């Protein structure tokens, strides 16, 4: 049904609602409760590749360097794998689903704030951004190059005090309408609005974004 591609691992949302991931698993990013890679041999694929265990239906996923995030039907997201720089949003640097056979159903949803309904996530190499039903956005993880859109290079998500209601919304400055799509590159993220406008933030090397770690930049698409 849907295929999600990361830097060193991939996940698929199947027609029956199950999710399977394969590739590198050094940080537990495959959600299998161990660090064994999957996919190097035919014997680890097909029916031998386990389904991931989620308590709610998965709608979408985003994969970065070594972290996986899933948007669930209940409006929450769960992230697992590397916690470096706060990339998993768990309030620590700890890796998740990397040992003990623990799958995604055993970890808590990312604390994003009171009364918010997540509808999509996107992943840069060490950070994740979430769009909510009210067309606001929050990001957590590595803040280098302004990748979190907070006009700062401070990491967010490696302390519980930085999450929940304390995790700031991105200041998009101008109301361009509803967010139609959100995509990320290595260290930058762009939002496409239904007005046809585009807003980007993050690293500006080679010209993908006009400003580095400043307020989100608005431009005509």
mmCIF file of C-alpha atoms in Angstrom:
data_model
loop_
_atom_site.group_PDB
_atom_site.id
_atom_site.type_symbol
_atom_site.label_atom_id
_atom_site.label_comp_id
_atom_site.label_asym_id
_atom_site.label_seq_id
_atom_site.Cartn_x
_atom_site.Cartn_y
_atom_site.Cartn_z
ATOM 1 C CA UNK A 1 0.000 0.000 0.000
ATOM 2 C CA UNK A 2 2.756 2.480 0.970
ATOM 3 C CA UNK A 3 6.556 2.350 0.964
ATOM 4 C CA UNK A 4 8.689 4.573 3.197
ATOM 5 C CA UNK A 5 12.394 4.995 2.456
ATOM 6 C CA UNK A 6 15.085 6.008 4.945
ATOM 7 C CA UNK A 7 18.829 6.420 4.599
ATOM 8 C CA UNK A 8 19.705 2.815 5.517
ATOM 9 C CA UNK A 9 16.340 1.134 6.160
ATOM 10 C CA UNK A 10 12.849 0.920 4.666
ATOM 11 C CA UNK A 11 9.320 0.221 5.901
ATOM 12 C CA UNK A 12 6.150 -0.847 4.107
ATOM 13 C CA UNK A 13 2.527 -0.383 5.135
ATOM 14 C CA UNK A 14 0.757 -3.422 3.725
ATOM 15 C CA UNK A 15 -2.793 -3.769 2.403
ATOM 16 C CA UNK A 16 -3.806 -5.652 5.554
ATOM 17 C CA UNK A 17 -2.631 -2.783 7.770
ATOM 18 C CA UNK A 18 0.512 -4.504 8.969
ATOM 19 C CA UNK A 19 3.922 -2.834 8.867
ATOM 20 C CA UNK A 20 7.238 -4.483 8.016
ATOM 21 C CA UNK A 21 10.679 -2.854 8.090
ATOM 22 C CA UNK A 22 14.042 -4.057 6.818
ATOM 23 C CA UNK A 23 17.628 -2.844 6.429
ATOM 24 C CA UNK A 24 20.082 -1.604 9.034
ATOM 25 C CA UNK A 25 18.944 -2.013 12.632
ATOM 26 C CA UNK A 26 21.916 -0.952 14.769
ATOM 27 C CA UNK A 27 19.781 1.421 16.867
ATOM 28 C CA UNK A 28 16.559 -0.617 16.854
ATOM 29 C CA UNK A 29 15.031 1.440 14.020
ATOM 30 C CA UNK A 30 13.285 -1.632 12.582
ATOM 31 C CA UNK A 31 11.097 -1.857 15.696
ATOM 32 C CA UNK A 32 11.859 -5.525 16.314
ATOM 33 C CA UNK A 33 13.200 -5.316 19.860
ATOM 34 C CA UNK A 34 16.746 -6.172 18.791
ATOM 35 C CA UNK A 35 19.597 -4.811 16.676
ATOM 36 C CA UNK A 36 19.750 -7.537 14.022
ATOM 37 C CA UNK A 37 19.725 -6.253 10.432
ATOM 38 C CA UNK A 38 17.061 -7.655 8.088
ATOM 39 C CA UNK A 39 17.156 -8.136 4.328
ATOM 40 C CA UNK A 40 20.701 -9.275 3.643
ATOM 41 C CA UNK A 41 19.466 -12.790 2.887
ATOM 42 C CA UNK A 42 16.265 -14.206 1.410
ATOM 43 C CA UNK A 43 15.700 -16.178 4.615
ATOM 44 C CA UNK A 44 15.039 -12.956 6.558
ATOM 45 C CA UNK A 45 12.385 -11.628 4.160
ATOM 46 C CA UNK A 46 8.897 -12.665 3.096
ATOM 47 C CA UNK A 47 6.933 -14.492 5.772
ATOM 48 C CA UNK A 48 10.088 -14.549 7.906
ATOM 49 C CA UNK A 49 10.107 -10.760 8.198
ATOM 50 C CA UNK A 50 8.022 -9.973 11.308
ATOM 51 C CA UNK A 51 5.077 -7.596 11.420
ATOM 52 C CA UNK A 52 5.542 -4.680 13.790
ATOM 53 C CA UNK A 53 3.252 -4.450 16.780
ATOM 54 C CA UNK A 54 1.287 -1.201 17.091
ATOM 55 C CA UNK A 55 -1.658 -0.663 19.423
ATOM 56 C CA UNK A 56 -3.341 1.577 16.804
ATOM 57 C CA UNK A 57 -3.490 1.553 13.019
ATOM 58 C CA UNK A 58 -0.546 3.177 11.229
ATOM 59 C CA UNK A 59 -1.464 5.886 8.712
ATOM 60 C CA UNK A 60 1.966 7.101 7.618
ATOM 61 C CA UNK A 61 5.624 6.800 8.514
ATOM 62 C CA UNK A 62 8.849 8.785 8.145
ATOM 63 C CA UNK A 63 12.378 7.404 8.347
ATOM 64 C CA UNK A 64 15.625 9.253 8.899
ATOM 65 C CA UNK A 65 19.203 8.104 9.494
ATOM 66 C CA UNK A 66 18.425 5.652 12.281
ATOM 67 C CA UNK A 67 15.001 6.594 13.667
ATOM 68 C CA UNK A 68 11.508 5.571 12.518
ATOM 69 C CA UNK A 69 8.321 7.526 13.265
ATOM 70 C CA UNK A 70 4.760 6.305 12.698
ATOM 71 C CA UNK A 71 1.639 8.480 12.613
ATOM 72 C CA UNK A 72 -1.215 6.552 14.222
ATOM 73 C CA UNK A 73 -4.971 6.658 13.702
ATOM 74 C CA UNK A 74 -5.480 8.019 17.230
ATOM 75 C CA UNK A 75 -3.559 11.198 16.363
ATOM 76 C CA UNK A 76 -0.381 10.220 18.174
ATOM 77 C CA UNK A 77 3.047 9.435 16.786
ATOM 78 C CA UNK A 78 5.550 6.860 17.981
ATOM 79 C CA UNK A 79 9.249 7.100 17.182
ATOM 80 C CA UNK A 80 11.832 4.393 17.779
ATOM 81 C CA UNK A 81 15.449 3.668 17.059
ATOM 82 C CA UNK A 82 18.164 6.219 17.792
ATOM 83 C CA UNK A 83 17.514 8.823 20.455
ATOM 84 C CA UNK A 84 20.650 10.801 19.623
ATOM 85 C CA UNK A 85 20.046 14.576 19.765
ATOM 86 C CA UNK A 86 16.485 13.806 20.936
ATOM 87 C CA UNK A 87 15.550 12.426 17.517
ATOM 88 C CA UNK A 88 13.014 9.966 18.964
ATOM 89 C CA UNK A 89 11.299 12.707 21.002
ATOM 90 C CA UNK A 90 11.368 10.508 24.096
ATOM 91 C CA UNK A 91 12.902 13.144 26.353
ATOM 92 C CA UNK A 92 16.252 11.347 26.428
ATOM 93 C CA UNK A 93 19.092 10.178 24.197
ATOM 94 C CA UNK A 94 18.228 6.514 24.732
ATOM 95 C CA UNK A 95 17.619 4.162 21.826
ATOM 96 C CA UNK A 96 14.137 2.582 21.692
ATOM 97 C CA UNK A 97 13.038 -0.948 20.580
ATOM 98 C CA UNK A 98 16.684 -2.010 20.417
ATOM 99 C CA UNK A 99 16.588 -4.763 23.061
ATOM 100 C CA UNK A 100 14.403 -7.097 25.090
ATOM 101 C CA UNK A 101 12.092 -7.937 22.215
ATOM 102 C CA UNK A 102 10.193 -4.697 22.820
ATOM 103 C CA UNK A 103 8.172 -3.432 19.848
ATOM 104 C CA UNK A 104 6.488 -0.070 19.185
ATOM 105 C CA UNK A 105 3.432 -1.061 21.225
ATOM 106 C CA UNK A 106 5.593 -1.027 24.380
ATOM 107 C CA UNK A 107 6.789 2.581 24.061
ATOM 108 C CA UNK A 108 4.888 5.763 24.862
ATOM 109 C CA UNK A 109 3.693 8.149 22.152
ATOM 110 C CA UNK A 110 5.833 11.231 21.626
ATOM 111 C CA UNK A 111 4.678 13.983 23.980
ATOM 112 C CA UNK A 112 3.793 16.820 21.621
ATOM 113 C CA UNK A 113 1.351 18.944 23.634
ATOM 114 C CA UNK A 114 -2.180 19.100 24.976
ATOM 115 C CA UNK A 115 -5.082 18.498 22.590
ATOM 116 C CA UNK A 116 -3.010 18.128 19.417
ATOM 117 C CA UNK A 117 -3.801 15.643 16.633
ATOM 118 C CA UNK A 118 -0.825 14.646 14.479
ATOM 119 C CA UNK A 119 -1.595 13.998 10.814
ATOM 120 C CA UNK A 120 1.861 13.606 9.214
ATOM 121 C CA UNK A 121 5.557 13.482 10.002
ATOM 122 C CA UNK A 122 8.642 14.061 7.923
ATOM 123 C CA UNK A 123 12.253 13.274 8.725
ATOM 124 C CA UNK A 124 15.576 14.990 8.150
ATOM 125 C CA UNK A 125 18.724 13.038 8.960
ATOM 126 C CA UNK A 126 18.665 13.733 12.719
ATOM 127 C CA UNK A 127 15.324 15.480 13.226
ATOM 128 C CA UNK A 128 11.583 15.009 12.773
ATOM 129 C CA UNK A 129 8.758 17.471 12.098
ATOM 130 C CA UNK A 130 5.057 16.936 12.793
ATOM 131 C CA UNK A 131 2.072 18.658 11.180
ATOM 132 C CA UNK A 132 -1.122 18.841 13.232
ATOM 133 C CA UNK A 133 -4.767 18.995 12.214
ATOM 134 C CA UNK A 134 -4.801 22.754 12.878
ATOM 135 C CA UNK A 135 -1.960 23.272 10.333
ATOM 136 C CA UNK A 136 0.667 24.053 12.927
ATOM 137 C CA UNK A 137 4.071 22.364 13.010
ATOM 138 C CA UNK A 138 6.523 21.238 15.684
ATOM 139 C CA UNK A 139 9.985 19.728 15.194
ATOM 140 C CA UNK A 140 12.380 17.904 17.493
ATOM 141 C CA UNK A 141 15.863 16.411 17.308
ATOM 142 C CA UNK A 142 19.104 17.962 16.051
ATOM 143 C CA UNK A 143 18.811 21.728 15.776
ATOM 144 C CA UNK A 144 22.010 22.263 13.785
ATOM 145 C CA UNK A 145 21.624 24.593 10.774
ATOM 146 C CA UNK A 146 18.203 25.672 12.033
ATOM 147 C CA UNK A 147 16.694 22.317 11.020
ATOM 148 C CA UNK A 148 13.951 22.621 13.675
ATOM 149 C CA UNK A 149 12.673 25.971 12.389
ATOM 150 C CA UNK A 150 13.004 27.599 15.816
ATOM 151 C CA UNK A 151 15.464 30.383 14.901
ATOM 152 C CA UNK A 152 18.008 28.488 16.997
ATOM 153 C CA UNK A 153 20.487 25.632 16.668
ATOM 154 C CA UNK A 154 19.541 24.093 20.040
ATOM 155 C CA UNK A 155 18.579 20.398 20.046
ATOM 156 C CA UNK A 156 15.065 19.589 21.285
ATOM 157 C CA UNK A 157 13.742 16.250 22.508
ATOM 158 C CA UNK A 158 16.648 14.928 24.574
ATOM 159 C CA UNK A 159 15.059 16.279 27.765
ATOM 160 C CA UNK A 160 11.493 15.702 28.948
ATOM 161 C CA UNK A 161 11.326 19.393 29.883
ATOM 162 C CA UNK A 162 11.613 20.267 26.187
ATOM 163 C CA UNK A 163 8.656 18.188 25.041
ATOM 164 C CA UNK A 164 4.879 18.417 25.416
ATOM 165 C CA UNK A 165 3.519 21.946 25.736
ATOM 166 C CA UNK A 166 7.102 23.207 26.085
ATOM 167 C CA UNK A 167 7.988 22.126 22.537
ATOM 168 C CA UNK A 168 7.481 25.290 20.458
ATOM 169 C CA UNK A 169 5.430 25.616 17.316
ATOM 170 C CA UNK A 170 7.284 26.880 14.264
ATOM 171 C CA UNK A 171 6.602 30.550 13.585
ATOM 172 C CA UNK A 172 5.593 30.584 9.924
ATOM 173 C CA UNK A 173 5.099 34.380 10.136
ATOM 174 C CA UNK A 174 2.477 34.609 7.414
ATOM 175 C CA UNK A 175 -0.745 32.678 7.009
ATOM 176 C CA UNK A 176 -0.432 30.965 3.643
ATOM 177 C CA UNK A 177 -3.434 28.706 4.161
ATOM 178 C CA UNK A 178 -3.587 25.001 4.858
ATOM 179 C CA UNK A 179 -0.501 22.808 4.628
ATOM 180 C CA UNK A 180 -0.829 20.575 1.589
ATOM 181 C CA UNK A 181 2.483 18.741 1.868
ATOM 182 C CA UNK A 182 5.604 18.667 4.030
ATOM 183 C CA UNK A 183 8.922 17.211 2.828
ATOM 184 C CA UNK A 184 12.437 17.118 4.258
ATOM 185 C CA UNK A 185 15.948 16.815 2.897
ATOM 186 C CA UNK A 186 19.168 16.092 4.742
ATOM 187 C CA UNK A 187 18.914 19.068 7.101
ATOM 188 C CA UNK A 188 16.035 21.181 5.809
ATOM 189 C CA UNK A 189 12.246 21.015 5.564
ATOM 190 C CA UNK A 190 9.787 22.659 3.162
ATOM 191 C CA UNK A 191 6.036 23.155 3.485
ATOM 192 C CA UNK A 192 3.729 23.483 0.475
ATOM 193 C CA UNK A 193 0.463 25.327 1.159
ATOM 194 C CA UNK A 194 -2.810 25.100 -0.718
ATOM 195 C CA UNK A 195 -2.273 28.735 -1.772
ATOM 196 C CA UNK A 196 0.698 27.592 -3.838
ATOM 197 C CA UNK A 197 3.188 29.233 -1.463
ATOM 198 C CA UNK A 198 6.246 27.379 -0.113
ATOM 199 C CA UNK A 199 7.979 27.904 3.240
ATOM 200 C CA UNK A 200 11.382 26.344 4.028
ATOM 201 C CA UNK A 201 13.815 26.303 6.916
ATOM 202 C CA UNK A 202 17.140 24.659 7.715
ATOM 203 C CA UNK A 203 20.527 24.315 6.053
ATOM 204 C CA UNK A 204 21.083 26.605 3.045
ATOM 205 C CA UNK A 205 24.145 24.961 1.506
ATOM 206 C CA UNK A 206 23.804 24.642 -2.290
ATOM 207 C CA UNK A 207 20.652 26.762 -2.266
ATOM 208 C CA UNK A 208 17.751 24.531 -1.068
ATOM 209 C CA UNK A 209 16.805 27.143 1.555
ATOM 210 C CA UNK A 210 17.364 30.871 1.470
ATOM 211 C CA UNK A 211 18.363 31.392 5.109
ATOM 212 C CA UNK A 212 20.115 29.338 7.771
ATOM 213 C CA UNK A 213 18.632 28.928 11.273
ATOM 214 C CA UNK A 214 16.399 31.944 10.839
ATOM 215 C CA UNK A 215 12.658 32.312 10.762
ATOM 216 C CA UNK A 216 10.981 30.179 8.120
ATOM 217 C CA UNK A 217 11.449 31.789 4.741
ATOM 218 C CA UNK A 218 8.373 32.416 2.612
ATOM 219 C CA UNK A 219 8.445 32.573 -1.139
ATOM 220 C CA UNK A 220 6.224 32.061 -4.142
ATOM 221 C CA UNK A 221 6.293 28.490 -5.463
#
